[in-house]
mmCIF file of C-alpha atoms and ligand atoms in Angstrom:
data_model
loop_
_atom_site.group_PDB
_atom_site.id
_atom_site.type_symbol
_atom_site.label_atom_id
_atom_site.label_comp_id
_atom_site.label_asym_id
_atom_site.label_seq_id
_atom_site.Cartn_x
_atom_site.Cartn_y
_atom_site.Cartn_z
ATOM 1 C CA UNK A 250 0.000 0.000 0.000
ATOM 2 C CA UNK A 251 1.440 3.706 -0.638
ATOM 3 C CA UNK A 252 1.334 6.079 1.951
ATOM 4 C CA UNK A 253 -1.908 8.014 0.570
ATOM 5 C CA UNK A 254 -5.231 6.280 -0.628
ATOM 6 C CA UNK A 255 -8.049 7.143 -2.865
ATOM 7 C CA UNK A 256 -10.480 4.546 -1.657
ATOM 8 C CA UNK A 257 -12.013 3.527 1.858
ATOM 9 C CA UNK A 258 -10.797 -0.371 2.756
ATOM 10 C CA UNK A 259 -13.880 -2.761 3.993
ATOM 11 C CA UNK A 260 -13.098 -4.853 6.895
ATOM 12 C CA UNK A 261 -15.481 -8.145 7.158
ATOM 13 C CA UNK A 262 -16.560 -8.549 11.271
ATOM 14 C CA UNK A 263 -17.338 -11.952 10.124
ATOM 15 C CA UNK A 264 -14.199 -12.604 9.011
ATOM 16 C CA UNK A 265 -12.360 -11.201 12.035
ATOM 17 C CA UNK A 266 -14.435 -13.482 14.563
ATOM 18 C CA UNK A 267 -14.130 -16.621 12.559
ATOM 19 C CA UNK A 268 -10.838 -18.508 13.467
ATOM 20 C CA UNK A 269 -10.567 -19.954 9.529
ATOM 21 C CA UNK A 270 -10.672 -16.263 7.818
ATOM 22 C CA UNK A 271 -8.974 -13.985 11.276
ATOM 23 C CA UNK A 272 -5.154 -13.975 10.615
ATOM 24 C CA UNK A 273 -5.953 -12.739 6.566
ATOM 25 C CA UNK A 274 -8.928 -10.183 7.406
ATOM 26 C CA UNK A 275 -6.409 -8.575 10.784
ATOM 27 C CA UNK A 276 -4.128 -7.839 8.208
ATOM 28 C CA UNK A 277 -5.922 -5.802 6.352
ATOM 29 C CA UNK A 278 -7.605 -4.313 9.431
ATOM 30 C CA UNK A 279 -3.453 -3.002 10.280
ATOM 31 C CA UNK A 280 -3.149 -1.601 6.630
ATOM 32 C CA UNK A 281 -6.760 0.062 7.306
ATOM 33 C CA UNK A 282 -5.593 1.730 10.204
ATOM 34 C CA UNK A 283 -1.795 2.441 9.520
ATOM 35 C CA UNK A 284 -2.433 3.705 6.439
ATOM 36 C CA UNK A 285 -5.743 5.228 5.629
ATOM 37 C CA UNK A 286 -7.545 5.447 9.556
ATOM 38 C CA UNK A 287 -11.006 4.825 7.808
ATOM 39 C CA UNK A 288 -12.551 1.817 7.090
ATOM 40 C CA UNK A 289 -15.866 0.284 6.575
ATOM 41 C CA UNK A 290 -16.879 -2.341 8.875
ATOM 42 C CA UNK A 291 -19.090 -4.964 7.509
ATOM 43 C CA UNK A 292 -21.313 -7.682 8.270
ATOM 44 C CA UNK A 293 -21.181 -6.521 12.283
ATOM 45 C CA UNK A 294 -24.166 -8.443 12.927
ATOM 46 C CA UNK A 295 -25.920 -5.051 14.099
ATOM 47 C CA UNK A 296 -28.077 -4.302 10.801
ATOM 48 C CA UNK A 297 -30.981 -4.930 11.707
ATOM 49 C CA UNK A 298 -30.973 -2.575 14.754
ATOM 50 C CA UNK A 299 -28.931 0.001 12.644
ATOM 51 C CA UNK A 300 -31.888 0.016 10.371
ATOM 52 C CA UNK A 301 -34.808 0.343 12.772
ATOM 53 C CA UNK A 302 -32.875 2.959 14.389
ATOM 54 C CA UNK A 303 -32.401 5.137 10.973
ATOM 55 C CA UNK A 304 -35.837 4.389 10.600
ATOM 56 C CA UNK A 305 -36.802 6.301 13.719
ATOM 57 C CA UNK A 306 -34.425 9.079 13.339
ATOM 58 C CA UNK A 307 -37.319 11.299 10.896
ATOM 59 C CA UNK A 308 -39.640 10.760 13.708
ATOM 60 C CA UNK A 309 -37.520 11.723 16.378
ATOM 61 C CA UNK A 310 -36.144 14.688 14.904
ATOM 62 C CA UNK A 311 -40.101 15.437 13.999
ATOM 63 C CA UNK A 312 -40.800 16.074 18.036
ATOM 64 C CA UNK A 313 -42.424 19.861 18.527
ATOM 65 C CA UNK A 314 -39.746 22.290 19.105
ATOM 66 C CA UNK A 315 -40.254 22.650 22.693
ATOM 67 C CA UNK A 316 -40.157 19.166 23.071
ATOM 68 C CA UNK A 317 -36.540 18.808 21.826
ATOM 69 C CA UNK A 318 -35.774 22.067 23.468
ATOM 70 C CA UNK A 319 -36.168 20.942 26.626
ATOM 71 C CA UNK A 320 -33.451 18.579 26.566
ATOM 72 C CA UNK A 321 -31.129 22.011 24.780
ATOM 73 C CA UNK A 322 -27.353 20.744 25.208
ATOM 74 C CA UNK A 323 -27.200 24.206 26.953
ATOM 75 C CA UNK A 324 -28.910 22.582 30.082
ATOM 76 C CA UNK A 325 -25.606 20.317 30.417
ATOM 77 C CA UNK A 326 -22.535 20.940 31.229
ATOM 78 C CA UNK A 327 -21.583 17.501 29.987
ATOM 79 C CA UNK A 328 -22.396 18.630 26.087
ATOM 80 C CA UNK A 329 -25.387 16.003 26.029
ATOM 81 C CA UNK A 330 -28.792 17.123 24.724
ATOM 82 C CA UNK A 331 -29.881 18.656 21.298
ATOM 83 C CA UNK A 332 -28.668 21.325 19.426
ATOM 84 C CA UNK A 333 -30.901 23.075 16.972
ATOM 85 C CA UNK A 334 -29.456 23.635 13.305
ATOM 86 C CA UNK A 335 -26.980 26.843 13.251
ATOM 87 C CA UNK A 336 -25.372 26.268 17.001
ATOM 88 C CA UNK A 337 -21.982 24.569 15.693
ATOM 89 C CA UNK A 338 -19.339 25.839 15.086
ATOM 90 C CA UNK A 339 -16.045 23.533 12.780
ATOM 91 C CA UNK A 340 -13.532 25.231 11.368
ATOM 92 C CA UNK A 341 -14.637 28.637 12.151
ATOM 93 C CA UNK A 342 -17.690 28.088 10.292
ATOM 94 C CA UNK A 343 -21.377 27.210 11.145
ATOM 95 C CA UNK A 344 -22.454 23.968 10.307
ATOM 96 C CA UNK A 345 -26.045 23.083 8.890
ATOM 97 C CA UNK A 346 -27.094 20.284 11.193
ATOM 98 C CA UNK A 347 -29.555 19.392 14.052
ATOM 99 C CA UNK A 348 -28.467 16.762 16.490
ATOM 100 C CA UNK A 349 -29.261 15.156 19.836
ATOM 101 C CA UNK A 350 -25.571 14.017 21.724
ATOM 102 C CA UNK A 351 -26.496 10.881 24.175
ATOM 103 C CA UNK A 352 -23.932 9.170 26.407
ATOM 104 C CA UNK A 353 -23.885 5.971 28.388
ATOM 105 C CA UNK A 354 -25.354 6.373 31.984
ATOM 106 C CA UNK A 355 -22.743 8.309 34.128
ATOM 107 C CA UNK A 356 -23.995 10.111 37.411
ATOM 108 C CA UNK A 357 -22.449 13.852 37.193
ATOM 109 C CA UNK A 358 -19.541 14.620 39.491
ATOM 110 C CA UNK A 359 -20.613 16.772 42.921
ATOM 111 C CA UNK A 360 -17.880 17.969 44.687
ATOM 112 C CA UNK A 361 -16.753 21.632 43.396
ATOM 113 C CA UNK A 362 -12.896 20.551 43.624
ATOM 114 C CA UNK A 363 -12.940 18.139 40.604
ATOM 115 C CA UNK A 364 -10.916 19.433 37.348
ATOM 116 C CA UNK A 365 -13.320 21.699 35.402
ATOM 117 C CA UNK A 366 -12.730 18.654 33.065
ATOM 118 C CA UNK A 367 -14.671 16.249 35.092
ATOM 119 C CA UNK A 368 -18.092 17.903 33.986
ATOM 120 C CA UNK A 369 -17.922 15.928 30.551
ATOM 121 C CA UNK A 370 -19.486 12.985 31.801
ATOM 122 C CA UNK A 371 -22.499 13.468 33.091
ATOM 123 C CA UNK A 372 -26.080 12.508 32.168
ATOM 124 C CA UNK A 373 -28.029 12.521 29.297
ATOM 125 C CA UNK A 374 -30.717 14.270 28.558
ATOM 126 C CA UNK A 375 -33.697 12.602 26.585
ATOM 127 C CA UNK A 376 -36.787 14.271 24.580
ATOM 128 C CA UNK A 377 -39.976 13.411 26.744
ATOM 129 C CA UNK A 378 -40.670 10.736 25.240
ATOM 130 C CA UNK A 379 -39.974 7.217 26.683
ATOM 131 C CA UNK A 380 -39.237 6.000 23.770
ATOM 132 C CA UNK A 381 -36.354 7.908 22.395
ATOM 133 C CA UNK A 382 -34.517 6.590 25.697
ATOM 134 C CA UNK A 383 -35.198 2.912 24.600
ATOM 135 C CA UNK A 384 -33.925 3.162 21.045
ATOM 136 C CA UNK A 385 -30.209 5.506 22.334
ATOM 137 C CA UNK A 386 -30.454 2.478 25.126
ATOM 138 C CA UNK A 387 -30.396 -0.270 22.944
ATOM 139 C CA UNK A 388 -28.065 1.494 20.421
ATOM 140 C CA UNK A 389 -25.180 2.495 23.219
ATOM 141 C CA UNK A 390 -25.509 -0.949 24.788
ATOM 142 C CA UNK A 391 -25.201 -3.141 21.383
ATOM 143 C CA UNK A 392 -22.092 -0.409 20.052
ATOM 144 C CA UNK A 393 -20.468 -0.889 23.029
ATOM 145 C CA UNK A 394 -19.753 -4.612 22.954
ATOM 146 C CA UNK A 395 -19.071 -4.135 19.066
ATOM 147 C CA UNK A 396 -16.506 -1.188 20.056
ATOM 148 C CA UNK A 397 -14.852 -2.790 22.884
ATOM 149 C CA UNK A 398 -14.419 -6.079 20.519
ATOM 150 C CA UNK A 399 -13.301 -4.062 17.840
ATOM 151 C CA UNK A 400 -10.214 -2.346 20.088
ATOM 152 C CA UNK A 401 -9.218 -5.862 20.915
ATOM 153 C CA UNK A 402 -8.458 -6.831 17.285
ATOM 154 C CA UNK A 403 -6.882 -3.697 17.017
ATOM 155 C CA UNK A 404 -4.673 -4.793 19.690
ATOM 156 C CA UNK A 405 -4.290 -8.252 17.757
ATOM 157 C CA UNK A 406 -3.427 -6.307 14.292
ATOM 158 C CA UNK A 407 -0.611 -4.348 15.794
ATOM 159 C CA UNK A 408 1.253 -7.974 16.868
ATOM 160 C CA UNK A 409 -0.385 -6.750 20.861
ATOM 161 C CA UNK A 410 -2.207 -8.316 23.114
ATOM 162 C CA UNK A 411 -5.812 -7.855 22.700
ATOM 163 C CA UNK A 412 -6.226 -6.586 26.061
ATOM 164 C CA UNK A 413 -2.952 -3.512 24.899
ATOM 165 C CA UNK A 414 -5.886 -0.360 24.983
ATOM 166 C CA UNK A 415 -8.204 -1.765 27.505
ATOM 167 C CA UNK A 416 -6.907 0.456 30.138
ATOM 168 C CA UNK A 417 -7.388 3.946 27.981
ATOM 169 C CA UNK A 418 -11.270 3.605 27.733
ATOM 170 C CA UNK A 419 -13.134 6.297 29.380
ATOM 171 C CA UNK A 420 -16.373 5.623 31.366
ATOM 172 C CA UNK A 421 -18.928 7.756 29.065
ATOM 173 C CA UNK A 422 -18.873 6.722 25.222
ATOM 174 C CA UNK A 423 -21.460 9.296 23.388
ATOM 175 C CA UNK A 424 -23.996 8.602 20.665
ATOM 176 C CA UNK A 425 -25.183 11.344 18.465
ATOM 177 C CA UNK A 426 -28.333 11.310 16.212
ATOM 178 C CA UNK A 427 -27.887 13.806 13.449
ATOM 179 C CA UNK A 428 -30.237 15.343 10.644
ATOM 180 C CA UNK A 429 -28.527 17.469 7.646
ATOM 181 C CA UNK A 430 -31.749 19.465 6.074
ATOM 182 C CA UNK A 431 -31.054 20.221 2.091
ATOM 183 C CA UNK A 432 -29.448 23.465 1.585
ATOM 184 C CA UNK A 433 -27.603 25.646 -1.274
ATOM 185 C CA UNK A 434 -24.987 23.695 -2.785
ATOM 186 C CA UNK A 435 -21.198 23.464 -1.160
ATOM 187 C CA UNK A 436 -22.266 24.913 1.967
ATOM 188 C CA UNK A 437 -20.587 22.680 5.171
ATOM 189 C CA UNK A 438 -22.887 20.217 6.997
ATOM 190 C CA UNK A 439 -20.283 19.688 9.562
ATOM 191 C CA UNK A 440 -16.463 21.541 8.562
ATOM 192 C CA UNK A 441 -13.505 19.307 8.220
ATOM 193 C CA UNK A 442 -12.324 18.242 11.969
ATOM 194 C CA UNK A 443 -10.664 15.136 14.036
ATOM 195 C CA UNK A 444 -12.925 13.364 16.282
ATOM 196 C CA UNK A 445 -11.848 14.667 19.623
ATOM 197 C CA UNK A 446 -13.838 12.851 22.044
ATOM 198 C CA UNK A 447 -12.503 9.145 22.041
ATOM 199 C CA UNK A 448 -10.289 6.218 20.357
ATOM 200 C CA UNK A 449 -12.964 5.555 17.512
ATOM 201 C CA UNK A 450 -15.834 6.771 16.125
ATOM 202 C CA UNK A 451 -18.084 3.673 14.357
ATOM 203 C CA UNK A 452 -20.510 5.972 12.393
ATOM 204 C CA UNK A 453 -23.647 4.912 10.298
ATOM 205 C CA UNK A 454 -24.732 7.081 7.885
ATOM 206 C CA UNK A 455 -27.978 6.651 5.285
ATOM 207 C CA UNK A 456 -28.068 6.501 1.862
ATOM 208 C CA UNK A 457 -27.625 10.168 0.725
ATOM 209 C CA UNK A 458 -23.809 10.442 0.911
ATOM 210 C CA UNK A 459 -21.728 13.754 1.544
ATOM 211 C CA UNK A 460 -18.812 12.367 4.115
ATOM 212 C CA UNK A 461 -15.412 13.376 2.745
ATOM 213 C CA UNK A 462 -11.963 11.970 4.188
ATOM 214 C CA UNK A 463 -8.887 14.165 3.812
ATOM 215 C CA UNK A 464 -5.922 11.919 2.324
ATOM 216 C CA UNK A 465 -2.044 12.717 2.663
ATOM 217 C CA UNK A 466 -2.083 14.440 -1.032
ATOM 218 C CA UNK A 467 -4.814 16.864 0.381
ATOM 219 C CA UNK A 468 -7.327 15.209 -1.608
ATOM 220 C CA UNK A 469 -10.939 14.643 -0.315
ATOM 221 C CA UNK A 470 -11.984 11.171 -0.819
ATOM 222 C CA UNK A 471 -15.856 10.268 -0.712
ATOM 223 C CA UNK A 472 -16.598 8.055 1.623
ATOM 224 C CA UNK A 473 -20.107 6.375 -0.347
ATOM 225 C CA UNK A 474 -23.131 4.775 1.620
ATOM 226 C CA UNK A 475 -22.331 0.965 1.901
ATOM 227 C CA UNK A 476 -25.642 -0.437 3.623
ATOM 228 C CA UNK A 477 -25.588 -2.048 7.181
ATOM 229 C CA UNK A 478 -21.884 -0.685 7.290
ATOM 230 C CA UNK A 479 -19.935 1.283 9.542
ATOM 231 C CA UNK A 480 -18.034 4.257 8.465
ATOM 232 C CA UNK A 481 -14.885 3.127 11.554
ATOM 233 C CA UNK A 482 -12.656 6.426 12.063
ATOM 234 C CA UNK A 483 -9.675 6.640 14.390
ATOM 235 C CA UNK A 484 -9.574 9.776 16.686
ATOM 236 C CA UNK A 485 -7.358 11.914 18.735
ATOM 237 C CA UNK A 486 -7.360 9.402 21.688
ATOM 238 C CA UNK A 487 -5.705 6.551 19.684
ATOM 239 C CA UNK A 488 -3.616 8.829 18.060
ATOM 240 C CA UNK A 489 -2.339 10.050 21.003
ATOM 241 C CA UNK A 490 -1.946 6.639 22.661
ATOM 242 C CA UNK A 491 0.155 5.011 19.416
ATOM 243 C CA UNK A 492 2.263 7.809 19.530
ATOM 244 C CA UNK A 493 0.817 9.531 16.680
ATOM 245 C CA UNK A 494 1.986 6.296 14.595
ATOM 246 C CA UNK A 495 -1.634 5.580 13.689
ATOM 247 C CA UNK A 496 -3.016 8.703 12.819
ATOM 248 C CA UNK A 497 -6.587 10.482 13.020
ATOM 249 C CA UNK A 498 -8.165 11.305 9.909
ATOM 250 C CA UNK A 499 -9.498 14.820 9.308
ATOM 251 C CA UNK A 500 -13.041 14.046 7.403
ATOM 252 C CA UNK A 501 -16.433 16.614 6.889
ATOM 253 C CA UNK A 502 -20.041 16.236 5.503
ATOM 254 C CA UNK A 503 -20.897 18.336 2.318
ATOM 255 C CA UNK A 504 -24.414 19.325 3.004
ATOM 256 C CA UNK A 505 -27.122 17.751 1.012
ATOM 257 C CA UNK A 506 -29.092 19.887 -1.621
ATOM 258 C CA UNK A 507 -32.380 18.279 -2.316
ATOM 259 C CA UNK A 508 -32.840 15.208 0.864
ATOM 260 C CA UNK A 509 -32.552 15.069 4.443
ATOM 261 C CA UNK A 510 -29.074 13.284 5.127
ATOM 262 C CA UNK A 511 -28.943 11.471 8.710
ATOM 263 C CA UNK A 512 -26.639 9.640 10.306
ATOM 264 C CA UNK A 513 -25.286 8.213 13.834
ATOM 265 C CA UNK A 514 -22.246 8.056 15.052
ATOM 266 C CA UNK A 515 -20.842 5.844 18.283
ATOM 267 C CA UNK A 516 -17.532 7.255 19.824
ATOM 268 C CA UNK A 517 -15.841 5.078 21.830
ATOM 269 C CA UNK A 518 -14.625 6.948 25.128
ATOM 270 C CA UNK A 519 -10.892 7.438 26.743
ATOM 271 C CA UNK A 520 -10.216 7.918 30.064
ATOM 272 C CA UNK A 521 -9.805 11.737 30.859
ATOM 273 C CA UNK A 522 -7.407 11.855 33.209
ATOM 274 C CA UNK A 523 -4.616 10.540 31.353
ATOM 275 C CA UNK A 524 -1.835 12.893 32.099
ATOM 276 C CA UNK A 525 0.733 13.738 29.474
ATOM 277 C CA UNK A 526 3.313 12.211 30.865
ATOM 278 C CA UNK A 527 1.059 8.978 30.889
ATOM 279 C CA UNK A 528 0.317 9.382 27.823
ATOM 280 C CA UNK A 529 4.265 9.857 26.559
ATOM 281 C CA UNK A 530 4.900 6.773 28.420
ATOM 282 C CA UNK A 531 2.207 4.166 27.111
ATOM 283 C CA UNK A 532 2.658 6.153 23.424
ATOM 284 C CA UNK A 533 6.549 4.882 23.743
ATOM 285 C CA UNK A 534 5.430 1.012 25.009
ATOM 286 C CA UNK A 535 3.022 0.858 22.583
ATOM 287 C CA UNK A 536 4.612 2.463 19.518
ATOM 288 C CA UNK A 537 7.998 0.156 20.310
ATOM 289 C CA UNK A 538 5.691 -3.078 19.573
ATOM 290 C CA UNK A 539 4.213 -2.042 16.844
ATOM 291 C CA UNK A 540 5.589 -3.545 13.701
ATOM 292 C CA UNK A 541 6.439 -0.545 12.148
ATOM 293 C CA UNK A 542 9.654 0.825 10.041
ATOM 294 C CA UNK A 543 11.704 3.072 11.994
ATOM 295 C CA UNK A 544 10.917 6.100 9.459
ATOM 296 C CA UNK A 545 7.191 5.685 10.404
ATOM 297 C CA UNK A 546 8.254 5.705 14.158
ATOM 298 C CA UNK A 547 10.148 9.050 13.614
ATOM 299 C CA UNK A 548 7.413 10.859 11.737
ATOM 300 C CA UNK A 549 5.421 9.748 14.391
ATOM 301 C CA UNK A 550 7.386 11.874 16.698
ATOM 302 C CA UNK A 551 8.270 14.404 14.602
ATOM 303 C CA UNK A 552 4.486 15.179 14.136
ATOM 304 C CA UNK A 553 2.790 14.294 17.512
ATOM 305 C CA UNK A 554 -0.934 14.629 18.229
ATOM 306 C CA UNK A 555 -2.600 17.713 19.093
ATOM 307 C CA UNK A 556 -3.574 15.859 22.398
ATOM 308 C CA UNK A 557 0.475 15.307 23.331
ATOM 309 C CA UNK A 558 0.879 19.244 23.132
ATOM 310 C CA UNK A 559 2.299 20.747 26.840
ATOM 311 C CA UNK A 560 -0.629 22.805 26.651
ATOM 312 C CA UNK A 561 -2.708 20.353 28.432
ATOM 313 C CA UNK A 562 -2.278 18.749 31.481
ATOM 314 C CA UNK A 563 -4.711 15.705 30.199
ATOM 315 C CA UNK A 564 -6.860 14.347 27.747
ATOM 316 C CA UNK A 565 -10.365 15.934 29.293
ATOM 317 C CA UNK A 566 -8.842 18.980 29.466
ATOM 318 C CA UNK A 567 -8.072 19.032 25.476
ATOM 319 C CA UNK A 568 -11.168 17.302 25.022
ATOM 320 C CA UNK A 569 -13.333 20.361 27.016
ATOM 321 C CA UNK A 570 -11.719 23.121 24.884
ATOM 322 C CA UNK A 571 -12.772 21.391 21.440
ATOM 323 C CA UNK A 572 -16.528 21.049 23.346
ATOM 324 C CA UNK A 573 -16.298 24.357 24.276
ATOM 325 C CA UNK A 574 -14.963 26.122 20.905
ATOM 326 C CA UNK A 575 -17.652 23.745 19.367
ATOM 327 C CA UNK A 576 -20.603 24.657 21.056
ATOM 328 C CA UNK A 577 -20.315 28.271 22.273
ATOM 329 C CA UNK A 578 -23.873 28.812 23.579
ATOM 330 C CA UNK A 579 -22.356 25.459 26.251
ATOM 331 C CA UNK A 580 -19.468 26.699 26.668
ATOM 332 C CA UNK A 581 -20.301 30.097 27.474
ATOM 333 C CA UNK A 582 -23.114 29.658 30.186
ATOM 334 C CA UNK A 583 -20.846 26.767 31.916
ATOM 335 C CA UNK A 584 -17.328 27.511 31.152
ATOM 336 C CA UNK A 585 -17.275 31.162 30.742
ATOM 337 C CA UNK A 586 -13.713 31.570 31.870
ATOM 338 C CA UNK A 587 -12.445 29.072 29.812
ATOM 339 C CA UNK A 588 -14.808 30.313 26.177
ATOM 340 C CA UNK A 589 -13.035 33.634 26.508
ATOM 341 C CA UNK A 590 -9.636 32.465 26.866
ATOM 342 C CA UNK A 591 -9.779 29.661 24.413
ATOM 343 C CA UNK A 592 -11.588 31.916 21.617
ATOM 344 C CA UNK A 593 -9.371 34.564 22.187
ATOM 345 C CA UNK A 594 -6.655 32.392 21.584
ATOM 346 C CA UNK A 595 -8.228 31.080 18.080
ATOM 347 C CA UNK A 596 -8.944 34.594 17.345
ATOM 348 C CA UNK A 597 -5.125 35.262 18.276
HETATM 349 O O1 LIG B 146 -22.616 12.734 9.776
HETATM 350 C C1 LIG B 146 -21.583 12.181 9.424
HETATM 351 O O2 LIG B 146 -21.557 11.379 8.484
HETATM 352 C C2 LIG B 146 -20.278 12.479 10.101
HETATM 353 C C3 LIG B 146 -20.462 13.195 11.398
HETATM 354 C C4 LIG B 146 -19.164 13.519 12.057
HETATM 355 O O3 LIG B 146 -18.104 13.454 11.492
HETATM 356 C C5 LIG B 146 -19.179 13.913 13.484
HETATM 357 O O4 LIG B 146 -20.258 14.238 13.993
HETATM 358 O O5 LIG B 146 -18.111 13.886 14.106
HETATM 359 FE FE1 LIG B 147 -16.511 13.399 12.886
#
């Protein structure tokens, strides 16, 4: 494989569980994620509930405005809720989406000592009805045995022990349901960005199409509806953890011009209190295993993740100033100290 690509690689689930077809399909899992960090999963054994959940999503979204407003995502200081079209902000630029963010059950923290950082995981808020809570319920539970199963073979790809990233996952993973209305062609349905919030994001999007990932050459490569699959994307967490060696992809959404898009990604939670120097340390275990060449292993280090920057003392503090830079209305009515230093500094 060259170090660019112009296509997305499938992976086959199937094929990774069953002993007869696992050593050839981890292979090309490694190439997946070394080289490209996008992939389509297939044949995860979850279609039928990714399709009765996509099949729900027009409904949901159809609630009466004060319905979904009561669960805003300006209520929590944990970015869960829904955010009406226009409130986003990628890439300096508003994006044209609505969305409700959901996370697994965590209790919020109490005590006024915690690191401001501590506020991310918290609880969700759900739309009155009872049975938006039972379809996000179902979803989270069923994504996260497919997530955590999926970071083992990881593990296995790289030549590590399955159990190598067990210890990085956070307790909240978050689920997002997401509608992109039609608009005037070109304009952004969500700017080009790195997931922020996680070690990988298993995304399913519908049939209309509009995801873009950024390759090495700087071209954007369409990323097509394959149904039943999931879009897998590697993000700032893993990055940071293998040492930048396996990198996160930058990707966007081209808004549609005459359908509704939706789609729903998973992210698959890190620990937040992984310190830097943690961080440096596990990054230099893990990157020695891997069976890369040492030029890889240097451009690792010569380019190191966003999240290994000095400027943070851990990952949920990087991870609050993306929330907060991404939803300003949050981050300004719970974080206002941080919004104006961390805009300013954008700005500066
Ligand atoms: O809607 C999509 O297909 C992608 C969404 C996305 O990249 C995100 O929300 O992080
Ligand atoms: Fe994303």
């Amino acid at each position: 494989m060259s170090s660019s690509f112009s296509s997305i690689p499938t992976i086959d689930y199937g094929r990774l569980k069953n002993p007869t077809t696992k050593a050839a399909e981890l292979i090309k899992l490694r190439d997946a994620i070394f080289v490209v960090g996008f992939l389509y999963l297939v044949d995860s054994g979850l279609e039928p509930l990714i399709k009765r959940t996509h099949d729900a999503l027009p409904w949901v979204f159809s609630l009466p405005a004060e319905v979904k407003e009561k669960s805003n995502m300006r209520n929590s200081p944990a970015f869960l809720g829904y955010t009406q079209l226009g409130s986003e902000t990628t890439a300096a630029q508003t994006d044209l989406r609505e969305q409700f963010d959901f996370g697994t059950s965590v209790e919020a923290k109490t005590t006024a000592d915690e690191p401001r950082w501590t506020g991310l995981e918290g609880p969700s808020q759900f739309p009155a009805n009872p049975e938006v809570k039972a379809f996000v319920t179902r979803y989270l539970m069923a994504m996260h045995s497919l997530s955590r199963s999926f970071l083992r073979l990881v593990g296995e790809s790289l030549s590590l022990p399955p159990t190598t990233f067990d210890g990085f996952l956070g307790d909240m993973d978050r689920l997002k349901f997401v509608k992109y209305p039609p608009a005037a062609p070109g304009l952004q349905g969500v700017g080009p960005h790195k997931d922020s919030t996680g070690l990988f994001t298993f995304l399913s999007q519908d049939n209309v199409g509009g995801l873009e990932v950024l390759n090495k050459d700087g071209d954007w490569i369409p990323v097509p509806p394959v149904e039943g699959s999931l879009v897998v994307n590697i993000q700032q967490g893993f990055e940071a953890i293998t040492g930048g060696i396996c990198g996160a992809t930058t990707h966007r959404v081209i808004a549609p011009t005459d359908v509704t898009r939706y789609s729903i990604p998973f992210f698959l939670g890190v620990r937040l209190d992984l310190t830097l120097d943690q961080l440096k340390e596990s990054a230099a275990h893990i990157t020695a295993k891997i069976p890369v060449t040492d030029d890889r292993k240097k451009r690792a280090v010569d380019v190191p993740s966003e999240f290994l920057s000095p400027q943070y003392s851990c990952f949920g503090e990087a991870q609050l100033r993306n929330r907060v830079l991404s939803h300003p209305d949050v981050g300004k009515r719970w974080y206002p100290d941080l919004y104006e230093r961390y805009s300013n500094e954008v700005l500066g």
